[in-house]
Amino acid sequence: MKTEVELTRKQIIHLLSLTERDEQQALFDKAYATKVDLLGKRVNLRGLIEFSNVCQKNCLYCGIRNGNTLVHRYTMKDEEILQAVSIAQENGLTGVVLQSGERTDAAFVKQVVRLIQKIKNATEKSFRMTLSTGEQSLETYQKWFDAGAQRYLLRMETTNEALYNSIHPNDGSHSFKNRLNCLEIIQQVGYQTGTGVMIGLPGQSVEHLADDLLFIQQKGIDMVGMGPYIEHEQTPMYQKREIRISLMERFELALRMIAVLRLLMPTINIASTTALQSIHPFGRELGLSAGANVLMPNISPIQYRKNYLLYDNKPSLEVDANENLENLLLRIKKMGEQVVYHDYGDSNYFINRQLNH
């Protein structure tokens, strides 16, 4: 059964441009009703483990960029990562996201293989591992998939090449074409494939964002994590803060992006990101109300969190994993949604895509 809403680029631009409260709410209500109709009032949780902030890239917007010498660099020990996985399991989560700065050296590739294997041995066979470790080679993506990782998240940041180039240094290690190529390789290898964009970048238009959504649809992406761009004061882009739209405008635009994407691709997994909560105290709940169905609570040990700041004002830095999960469950329950346990939360879109091949 075809469930997608057919929207032209012009219609998407119109919906992304809505600012009247009643019109925005109607959009959010339509997206939420679509989610409930197809996926239920269900929220899937992924435990986020930020296991290393060592990065070889120098993205102009990112707080853990290689050029930021004020960051205390760390890499968690395997035992600490497995302890975080154990917390996830004890709380009924059926998957984790292993996120780090970007490295491509042989030692890092082997470390990730080892981690995947250890987590696989310590969990049920179907426990889901999502990797978010940047651009890699086909050989590396294949190694990690063969080791047992099932999902991969590689954010495009933007699908406009000129805008992409404006937020990365021209140093030979950042390539728009390579990012696109990596995303295609990830799909070809067999991962549930995730991407996402930053919303509210300097020089970004609603036309750019409409094209981002159409790109996600055309590429058949299975899961999406996108949120408002938030500055980090130790980055070159912080200096451009006066030419950006306000944080609240970015926040509302991010909610409209979630809602329109839910209408375009009703059965994919859409995360309500932490960045939303950085702007609004109930940001993640509002993301769910706009059509998102996934949350990624941070279960990294507290001592590392303040050193994994991609942007300023990141929430929950001083709340331990168990308390963070407990608070989240209460908030989800209050809004009439329920956390799904004993369900691995695979993207329905991915399942259907596999069946059709």
Coordinates of C-alpha atoms in Angstrom, one line a residue:
M1 CA 0.0 0.0 0.0
K2 CA 1.4 3.4 -1.0
T3 CA 1.3 5.7 2.1
E4 CA 3.6 8.5 1.0
V5 CA 2.1 12.0 0.5
E6 CA 3.0 13.3 -2.9
L7 CA 4.5 16.8 -2.3
T8 CA 6.1 18.9 -5.0
R9 CA 9.2 20.9 -4.2
K10 CA 7.0 24.1 -4.3
Q11 CA 4.6 22.5 -1.7
I12 CA 7.5 21.5 0.5
I13 CA 8.9 25.0 0.4
H14 CA 5.5 26.4 1.4
L15 CA 5.2 24.0 4.3
L16 CA 8.7 24.8 5.6
S17 CA 7.9 28.5 5.3
L18 CA 4.8 28.4 7.6
T19 CA 5.1 30.7 10.6
E20 CA 1.5 31.2 11.7
R21 CA 0.9 29.2 14.9
D22 CA -2.4 27.6 13.7
E23 CA -0.9 26.6 10.3
Q24 CA 2.2 25.1 11.9
Q25 CA 0.1 23.2 14.4
A26 CA -2.0 21.8 11.6
L27 CA 1.1 20.5 9.9
F28 CA 2.4 18.9 13.2
D29 CA -1.0 17.3 13.9
K30 CA -1.1 15.8 10.4
A31 CA 2.4 14.4 10.7
Y32 CA 1.7 13.0 14.2
A33 CA -1.5 11.4 13.0
T34 CA 0.4 9.8 10.1
K35 CA 3.0 8.4 12.6
V36 CA 0.3 7.1 15.0
D37 CA -1.6 5.5 12.1
L38 CA 1.3 3.6 10.8
L39 CA 3.7 3.2 13.7
G40 CA 1.5 3.7 16.7
K41 CA 2.1 5.9 19.8
R42 CA 5.4 4.2 20.2
V43 CA 8.9 5.5 20.9
N44 CA 12.1 3.5 20.3
L45 CA 15.1 4.3 22.4
R46 CA 18.7 3.9 21.3
G47 CA 21.4 4.3 24.0
L48 CA 24.0 6.8 22.8
I49 CA 27.6 6.0 23.7
E50 CA 30.1 8.8 22.7
F51 CA 33.1 6.6 23.0
S52 CA 35.8 8.9 21.6
N53 CA 36.2 12.6 20.8
V54 CA 39.5 12.1 18.9
C55 CA 38.9 13.4 15.3
Q56 CA 41.1 13.9 12.3
K57 CA 38.6 16.2 10.6
N58 CA 38.4 20.0 11.0
C59 CA 34.8 20.9 10.3
L60 CA 34.3 24.6 10.8
Y61 CA 31.1 24.2 13.0
C62 CA 32.2 21.4 15.3
G63 CA 33.4 21.6 18.9
I64 CA 35.5 18.5 18.7
R65 CA 37.2 19.5 15.4
N66 CA 40.9 18.6 15.2
G67 CA 41.9 22.3 15.4
N68 CA 40.2 22.9 18.7
T69 CA 43.2 22.6 21.1
L70 CA 41.1 23.4 24.2
V71 CA 39.3 20.0 24.1
H72 CA 40.5 17.3 26.4
R73 CA 40.7 14.2 24.2
Y74 CA 39.6 10.8 25.4
T75 CA 38.8 7.3 24.2
M76 CA 36.7 5.1 26.4
K77 CA 38.1 1.7 27.5
D78 CA 36.3 -1.4 26.1
E79 CA 35.2 -2.2 29.7
E80 CA 33.5 1.2 30.1
I81 CA 31.7 0.9 26.8
L82 CA 30.5 -2.6 27.7
Q83 CA 29.3 -1.2 31.1
A84 CA 27.2 1.4 29.2
V85 CA 25.8 -1.4 27.0
S86 CA 24.9 -3.3 30.1
I87 CA 23.0 -0.2 31.4
A88 CA 21.1 -0.1 28.1
Q89 CA 20.1 -3.8 28.5
E90 CA 19.1 -3.4 32.1
N91 CA 16.8 -0.6 31.1
G92 CA 15.2 -2.7 28.3
L93 CA 16.9 -0.9 25.4
T94 CA 17.5 -3.1 22.4
G95 CA 20.2 -1.2 20.7
V96 CA 23.0 1.4 21.1
V97 CA 24.6 4.0 18.9
L98 CA 28.4 4.1 19.0
Q99 CA 29.5 7.6 18.1
S100 CA 32.9 9.1 17.8
G101 CA 35.1 11.6 16.1
E102 CA 36.3 10.6 12.7
R103 CA 39.3 8.4 12.3
T104 CA 40.3 6.1 9.4
D105 CA 43.6 4.6 10.8
A106 CA 44.1 0.9 11.0
A107 CA 44.1 0.9 14.9
F108 CA 40.7 2.6 15.0
V109 CA 39.2 0.3 12.4
K110 CA 40.4 -2.7 14.5
Q111 CA 39.1 -1.2 17.7
V112 CA 35.6 -0.8 16.3
V113 CA 35.7 -4.4 15.0
R114 CA 36.7 -5.6 18.5
L115 CA 34.0 -3.5 20.1
I116 CA 31.3 -4.8 17.8
Q117 CA 32.4 -8.4 18.5
K118 CA 32.5 -7.8 22.3
I119 CA 29.1 -6.2 22.4
K120 CA 27.7 -9.0 20.2
N121 CA 29.0 -11.6 22.6
A122 CA 27.6 -9.7 25.6
T123 CA 24.1 -9.3 24.2
E124 CA 21.3 -11.1 22.5
K125 CA 21.8 -12.0 18.9
S126 CA 19.4 -9.4 17.6
F127 CA 20.8 -6.5 19.7
R128 CA 21.2 -3.6 17.3
M129 CA 24.4 -1.6 16.9
T130 CA 24.4 1.7 15.1
L131 CA 27.7 3.2 14.1
S132 CA 28.2 6.9 13.7
T133 CA 31.9 7.1 12.9
G134 CA 32.2 9.2 9.7
E135 CA 33.5 8.6 6.3
Q136 CA 35.3 5.3 5.7
S137 CA 36.3 3.0 2.9
L138 CA 34.2 0.3 1.4
E139 CA 36.5 -2.2 3.0
T140 CA 36.0 -0.7 6.5
Y141 CA 32.3 -0.4 6.2
Q142 CA 32.2 -4.1 5.1
K143 CA 34.4 -5.2 8.0
W144 CA 32.2 -3.5 10.5
F145 CA 29.0 -4.9 8.9
D146 CA 30.5 -8.4 8.8
A147 CA 31.5 -8.1 12.5
G148 CA 27.8 -7.4 13.4
A149 CA 26.9 -3.8 13.1
Q150 CA 23.5 -3.4 11.5
R151 CA 22.9 0.4 11.1
Y152 CA 25.1 3.3 10.1
L153 CA 24.4 7.0 10.5
L154 CA 26.3 9.4 8.3
R155 CA 24.9 12.9 8.2
M156 CA 25.1 14.8 5.0
E157 CA 24.8 18.1 7.0
T158 CA 23.5 19.7 3.8
T159 CA 22.9 18.3 0.3
N160 CA 23.9 21.7 -1.3
E161 CA 27.5 21.5 -2.4
A162 CA 28.3 25.2 -2.1
L163 CA 26.8 25.3 1.4
Y164 CA 28.6 22.1 2.3
N165 CA 31.9 23.7 1.2
S166 CA 31.2 26.8 3.3
I167 CA 31.1 24.8 6.5
H168 CA 34.2 22.7 5.8
P169 CA 37.8 23.8 5.3
N170 CA 39.4 23.5 1.9
D171 CA 42.2 21.3 3.2
G172 CA 41.8 18.2 1.0
S173 CA 40.1 16.0 3.6
H174 CA 36.6 17.2 3.1
S175 CA 34.8 16.3 -0.1
F176 CA 31.1 16.7 -0.8
K177 CA 31.3 14.0 -3.5
N178 CA 33.1 11.6 -1.1
R179 CA 30.3 12.1 1.5
L180 CA 27.7 11.2 -1.1
N181 CA 29.7 8.2 -2.2
C182 CA 30.1 7.0 1.3
L183 CA 26.3 7.2 1.8
E184 CA 25.8 5.1 -1.3
I185 CA 28.4 2.5 -0.2
I186 CA 26.8 2.2 3.3
Q187 CA 23.5 1.3 1.6
Q188 CA 25.1 -1.1 -0.8
V189 CA 26.9 -3.0 2.0
G190 CA 23.4 -3.6 3.6
Y191 CA 23.2 -1.3 6.6
Q192 CA 20.0 0.3 7.7
T193 CA 21.2 3.7 6.4
G194 CA 20.8 7.0 8.2
T195 CA 21.6 10.5 7.4
G196 CA 20.5 14.0 8.4
V197 CA 21.1 17.7 8.0
M198 CA 21.7 20.8 10.1
I199 CA 18.9 23.3 10.1
G200 CA 19.6 27.0 10.3
L201 CA 23.1 27.2 8.8
P202 CA 24.4 30.6 7.7
G203 CA 23.4 31.1 4.1
Q204 CA 20.9 28.2 4.2
S205 CA 17.4 28.8 2.6
V206 CA 14.2 26.9 2.8
E207 CA 14.9 25.9 -0.8
H208 CA 18.1 24.2 0.3
L209 CA 16.1 22.3 3.0
A210 CA 13.4 21.3 0.6
D211 CA 16.1 19.8 -1.6
D212 CA 17.5 18.0 1.5
L213 CA 14.2 16.3 2.1
L214 CA 13.8 15.3 -1.5
F215 CA 17.3 13.9 -1.5
I216 CA 16.4 11.8 1.5
Q217 CA 13.3 10.5 -0.2
Q218 CA 15.0 9.9 -3.6
K219 CA 17.9 8.0 -1.9
G220 CA 15.5 5.8 0.0
I221 CA 17.1 6.6 3.4
D222 CA 15.9 4.4 6.3
M223 CA 16.4 6.6 9.3
V224 CA 17.0 10.3 9.8
G225 CA 18.5 12.4 12.6
M226 CA 18.3 16.2 11.9
G227 CA 18.2 19.1 14.2
P228 CA 18.8 22.8 14.6
Y229 CA 22.4 24.1 14.1
I230 CA 23.7 25.4 17.4
E231 CA 27.0 27.3 17.6
H232 CA 30.1 26.3 19.6
E233 CA 32.2 29.3 20.6
Q234 CA 35.5 27.5 19.9
T235 CA 34.8 27.2 16.2
P236 CA 35.4 29.5 13.2
M237 CA 31.6 29.5 12.4
Y238 CA 30.9 31.1 15.8
Q239 CA 32.1 34.3 14.3
K240 CA 29.2 34.3 11.8
R241 CA 26.6 34.1 14.5
E242 CA 25.1 37.6 13.7
I243 CA 24.0 36.5 10.2
R244 CA 22.0 33.5 11.4
I245 CA 18.3 33.2 12.1
S246 CA 17.4 33.0 15.8
L247 CA 17.6 29.8 17.8
M248 CA 13.8 29.7 18.2
E249 CA 13.4 30.1 14.4
R250 CA 15.8 27.3 13.9
F251 CA 13.9 25.2 16.4
E252 CA 10.5 25.7 14.8
L253 CA 12.0 25.1 11.3
A254 CA 13.5 21.8 12.6
L255 CA 10.0 20.7 13.8
R256 CA 8.6 21.6 10.4
M257 CA 11.3 19.6 8.7
I258 CA 10.5 16.5 10.9
A259 CA 6.8 16.9 10.1
V260 CA 7.2 17.3 6.3
L261 CA 9.6 14.3 6.2
R262 CA 7.1 12.2 8.1
L263 CA 4.5 13.0 5.4
L264 CA 7.0 12.3 2.6
M265 CA 8.3 9.0 4.1
P266 CA 5.7 7.8 6.7
T267 CA 7.5 4.5 7.7
I268 CA 11.1 5.6 8.2
N269 CA 12.6 6.1 11.7
I270 CA 13.0 9.8 12.6
A271 CA 14.9 10.9 15.7
S272 CA 14.0 13.7 17.9
T273 CA 17.5 15.1 18.6
T274 CA 19.1 16.3 21.7
A275 CA 19.8 19.7 19.9
L276 CA 16.0 20.4 20.1
Q277 CA 16.2 20.1 23.9
S278 CA 19.2 22.4 24.0
I279 CA 16.9 25.2 22.7
H280 CA 13.6 24.3 24.3
P281 CA 13.1 22.4 27.6
F282 CA 10.5 20.2 26.0
G283 CA 12.2 20.1 22.6
R284 CA 12.4 16.3 22.3
E285 CA 8.8 15.9 23.2
L286 CA 7.8 18.5 20.7
G287 CA 9.9 16.6 18.1
L288 CA 7.9 13.5 18.9
S289 CA 4.6 15.5 18.5
A290 CA 5.8 16.6 15.1
G291 CA 6.2 13.1 13.9
A292 CA 9.5 11.7 15.2
N293 CA 9.5 8.2 16.8
V294 CA 13.1 7.7 18.1
L295 CA 15.0 9.1 21.0
M296 CA 18.7 8.6 21.7
P297 CA 19.4 9.2 25.4
N298 CA 23.0 9.7 26.3
I299 CA 24.3 6.7 28.4
S300 CA 28.0 7.7 28.2
P301 CA 29.8 7.9 31.6
I302 CA 29.3 11.4 33.0
Q303 CA 33.1 12.1 33.2
Y304 CA 33.3 12.1 29.4
R305 CA 30.2 14.0 28.4
K306 CA 31.6 17.6 28.8
N307 CA 34.4 16.7 26.4
Y308 CA 32.0 15.6 23.6
L309 CA 30.4 19.0 22.9
L310 CA 29.7 19.3 19.3
Y311 CA 27.8 22.5 20.2
D312 CA 27.2 24.7 23.2
N313 CA 24.4 24.2 25.9
K314 CA 24.2 20.4 25.4
P315 CA 21.7 19.1 28.0
S316 CA 22.0 16.2 30.6
L317 CA 25.8 16.6 31.1
E318 CA 25.6 15.9 34.8
V319 CA 22.8 13.3 34.9
D320 CA 23.9 9.6 35.1
A321 CA 22.6 7.2 32.5
N322 CA 20.0 5.5 34.7
E323 CA 18.5 8.8 36.0
N324 CA 18.6 10.2 32.4
L325 CA 16.6 7.2 31.2
E326 CA 14.2 7.4 34.1
N327 CA 13.5 11.1 33.4
L328 CA 13.0 10.4 29.8
L329 CA 10.5 7.6 30.4
L330 CA 8.4 9.9 32.6
R331 CA 8.4 12.6 30.0
I332 CA 7.3 10.2 27.3
K333 CA 4.5 8.7 29.4
K334 CA 3.2 12.2 30.2
M335 CA 2.7 13.0 26.5
G336 CA 0.7 9.8 26.0
E337 CA 3.4 7.8 24.2
Q338 CA 5.0 4.6 25.3
V339 CA 8.5 3.2 25.0
V340 CA 8.7 0.0 23.1
Y341 CA 10.6 -2.8 24.8
H342 CA 11.6 -6.1 23.2
D343 CA 11.3 -4.6 19.8
Y344 CA 14.4 -3.9 17.9
G345 CA 12.9 -0.9 16.2
D346 CA 14.1 -1.6 12.7
S347 CA 12.9 0.9 10.2
N348 CA 9.7 -0.3 8.6
Y349 CA 10.9 1.4 5.4
F350 CA 14.1 -0.7 5.5
I351 CA 12.2 -3.9 6.1
N352 CA 9.9 -3.2 3.1
R353 CA 12.9 -2.1 1.0
Q354 CA 14.6 -5.5 1.7
L355 CA 11.4 -7.4 0.9
N356 CA 11.2 -5.6 -2.5
H357 CA 14.7 -6.5 -3.5

